[in-house]
Amino acid sequence: MILGLLLALIAGSLVGLQNIFNSKVNERAGSMATTTLVLGMGFLASLTIGLLFEGKHMFSLPNMHLWYWFSGLIGVGVVICLVQGIRLLGPSYASIIVLTSQLGFALLWDSLGWLGLDKIPFTAKELIGVLVIVGGIFVFKLSGGREKQRSSKMTWKKTRAENGER
């Protein structure tokens, strides 16, 4: 359990870091180039590491459902939507909404037992947890978090312009 918690925390920090990198690449390259770069580099890295650690056995995929092969296409949608969301909303606000949506849909799919998942009962405890997180979004939004981000972003851009940076 502790290892699972630790790995989930690491994954969350890496996703947050990747979102920042992706948004910076998107400022220079555009959405499709960013998506191609991100997923292409991810493919090369995972292929290399997979071959080093698992060898040719990594391609042994017995009894896999056809729809699981399309997860890479879902990744394209994730990167494009997230990069644009960050561009329009800022990293904090976009990430909060993405994580809340992720939690809500994971809870829905678990509760309905979709895509081969074990069906988990939906209880008031799960509902309260989601509502607390959604409430946190409203607190963040009402506290002026986005305005503070926009103000600091404009100051940063102004400083860069004054220094002759692009």
Coordinates of C-alpha atoms in Angstrom, one line a residue:
M1 CA 0.0 0.0 0.0
I2 CA 2.8 2.4 0.9
L3 CA 4.6 1.7 -2.4
G4 CA 1.3 2.3 -4.3
L5 CA 0.9 5.7 -2.5
L6 CA 4.5 6.7 -3.2
L7 CA 4.2 5.7 -6.9
A8 CA 1.0 7.6 -7.2
L9 CA 2.6 10.7 -5.7
I10 CA 5.5 10.5 -8.0
A11 CA 3.2 10.0 -11.0
G12 CA 1.3 13.1 -10.0
S13 CA 4.4 15.2 -9.7
L14 CA 5.7 13.9 -13.0
V15 CA 2.3 14.7 -14.7
G16 CA 2.4 18.2 -13.3
L17 CA 6.0 18.7 -14.5
Q18 CA 5.1 17.3 -17.9
N19 CA 2.2 19.7 -18.2
I20 CA 4.5 22.7 -17.7
F21 CA 7.0 21.3 -20.2
N22 CA 4.2 20.6 -22.7
S23 CA 2.8 24.1 -22.4
K24 CA 6.2 25.6 -23.0
V25 CA 6.8 23.5 -26.1
N26 CA 3.3 24.5 -27.3
E27 CA 4.2 28.2 -27.1
R28 CA 6.9 27.6 -29.7
A29 CA 5.6 24.7 -31.8
G30 CA 1.8 24.5 -31.7
S31 CA -0.5 21.7 -30.5
M32 CA 0.1 19.0 -33.1
A33 CA 3.9 19.4 -33.1
T34 CA 3.8 19.3 -29.3
T35 CA 1.7 16.2 -29.3
T36 CA 3.9 14.5 -31.8
L37 CA 7.1 15.4 -29.9
V38 CA 5.7 14.4 -26.5
L39 CA 4.2 11.1 -27.7
G40 CA 7.1 10.3 -30.0
M41 CA 9.7 10.8 -27.4
G42 CA 7.6 8.8 -25.0
F43 CA 7.3 6.0 -27.5
L44 CA 11.1 5.9 -28.1
A45 CA 11.8 6.0 -24.4
S46 CA 9.3 3.3 -23.5
L47 CA 10.4 1.1 -26.4
T48 CA 14.1 1.4 -25.4
I49 CA 13.4 0.8 -21.7
G50 CA 11.0 -2.0 -22.5
L51 CA 13.5 -3.8 -24.7
L52 CA 16.2 -3.4 -22.1
F53 CA 14.2 -4.8 -19.2
E54 CA 11.7 -7.2 -20.9
G55 CA 13.3 -8.0 -24.2
K56 CA 11.1 -9.5 -26.9
H57 CA 8.6 -10.6 -24.3
M58 CA 7.2 -7.1 -24.1
F59 CA 5.4 -7.8 -27.3
S60 CA 3.6 -10.9 -26.0
L61 CA 0.1 -9.6 -25.6
P62 CA -2.2 -12.7 -25.4
N63 CA -6.0 -12.3 -25.1
M64 CA -6.0 -8.5 -25.2
H65 CA -9.3 -6.9 -26.2
L66 CA -9.2 -5.0 -29.5
W67 CA -10.3 -1.7 -27.9
Y68 CA -7.2 -1.6 -25.6
W69 CA -5.0 -1.1 -28.7
F70 CA -6.5 2.4 -29.1
S71 CA -5.2 3.8 -25.8
G72 CA -2.5 5.7 -27.7
L73 CA -5.2 7.5 -29.6
I74 CA -6.7 8.6 -26.3
G75 CA -3.2 9.9 -25.4
V76 CA -3.3 12.2 -28.4
G77 CA -6.6 13.7 -27.2
V78 CA -5.2 14.0 -23.6
V79 CA -2.1 15.9 -24.7
I80 CA -3.9 18.2 -27.1
C81 CA -6.7 19.1 -24.7
L82 CA -4.4 19.5 -21.7
V83 CA -2.0 21.8 -23.6
Q84 CA -4.8 23.9 -24.8
G85 CA -6.5 23.9 -21.4
I86 CA -3.3 25.1 -19.8
R87 CA -2.8 27.8 -22.4
L88 CA -6.4 29.1 -21.8
L89 CA -6.7 28.6 -18.0
G90 CA -3.2 28.4 -16.7
P91 CA -1.4 25.3 -15.2
S92 CA -3.0 25.2 -11.8
Y93 CA -6.6 25.7 -12.8
A94 CA -6.4 23.4 -15.8
S95 CA -4.7 20.7 -13.7
I96 CA -7.3 20.9 -10.9
I97 CA -10.1 20.5 -13.5
V98 CA -8.3 17.6 -15.2
L99 CA -7.7 15.7 -12.0
T100 CA -11.3 16.3 -10.8
S101 CA -12.6 15.0 -14.2
Q102 CA -10.2 12.1 -14.0
L103 CA -11.5 11.2 -10.5
G104 CA -15.1 11.6 -11.5
F105 CA -14.9 9.4 -14.6
A106 CA -12.7 6.8 -12.8
L107 CA -15.4 6.6 -10.1
L108 CA -18.1 6.3 -12.8
W109 CA -16.3 3.5 -14.6
D110 CA -15.6 1.7 -11.4
S111 CA -19.1 2.0 -10.2
L112 CA -20.6 0.7 -13.5
G113 CA -17.9 -1.9 -14.0
W114 CA -17.1 -0.7 -17.5
L115 CA -14.2 -1.9 -19.7
G116 CA -13.7 -5.0 -17.7
L117 CA -13.3 -3.3 -14.3
D118 CA -14.5 -4.9 -11.2
K119 CA -17.8 -3.2 -10.2
I120 CA -17.3 -1.2 -7.0
P121 CA -20.4 0.1 -5.2
F122 CA -21.0 3.9 -5.3
T123 CA -21.6 5.1 -1.8
A124 CA -22.2 8.4 -0.1
K125 CA -18.5 8.4 0.9
E126 CA -17.4 8.6 -2.7
L127 CA -19.9 11.2 -3.5
I128 CA -18.8 13.4 -0.6
G129 CA -15.2 13.0 -1.7
V130 CA -15.9 14.2 -5.2
L131 CA -18.0 17.1 -3.9
V132 CA -15.3 18.2 -1.6
I133 CA -12.8 18.3 -4.5
V134 CA -15.3 20.2 -6.7
G135 CA -15.8 22.6 -3.9
G136 CA -12.1 23.1 -3.8
I137 CA -12.2 24.2 -7.4
F138 CA -14.8 26.8 -6.6
V139 CA -12.7 28.0 -3.6
F140 CA -9.6 28.2 -5.8
K141 CA -11.6 30.1 -8.6
L142 CA -13.3 32.5 -6.2
S143 CA -10.1 33.2 -4.3
G144 CA -8.8 34.9 -7.4
G145 CA -6.1 32.2 -8.1
R146 CA -6.5 32.7 -11.9
E147 CA -6.2 36.5 -11.7
K148 CA -3.1 36.2 -9.7
Q149 CA -1.6 33.8 -12.2
R150 CA -2.6 36.0 -15.1
S151 CA -1.0 39.1 -13.4
S152 CA 2.3 37.2 -12.7
K153 CA 2.3 35.9 -16.2
M154 CA 1.9 39.3 -17.7
T155 CA 4.7 40.7 -15.4
W156 CA 6.9 37.8 -16.6
K157 CA 6.2 38.5 -20.3
K158 CA 6.8 42.2 -19.8
T159 CA 10.1 41.6 -18.1
R160 CA 11.1 39.3 -20.9
A161 CA 10.1 41.9 -23.5
E162 CA 12.1 44.5 -21.7
N163 CA 15.2 42.3 -21.7
G164 CA 14.8 41.7 -25.5
E165 CA 13.8 38.0 -25.1
R166 CA 11.3 36.3 -27.3

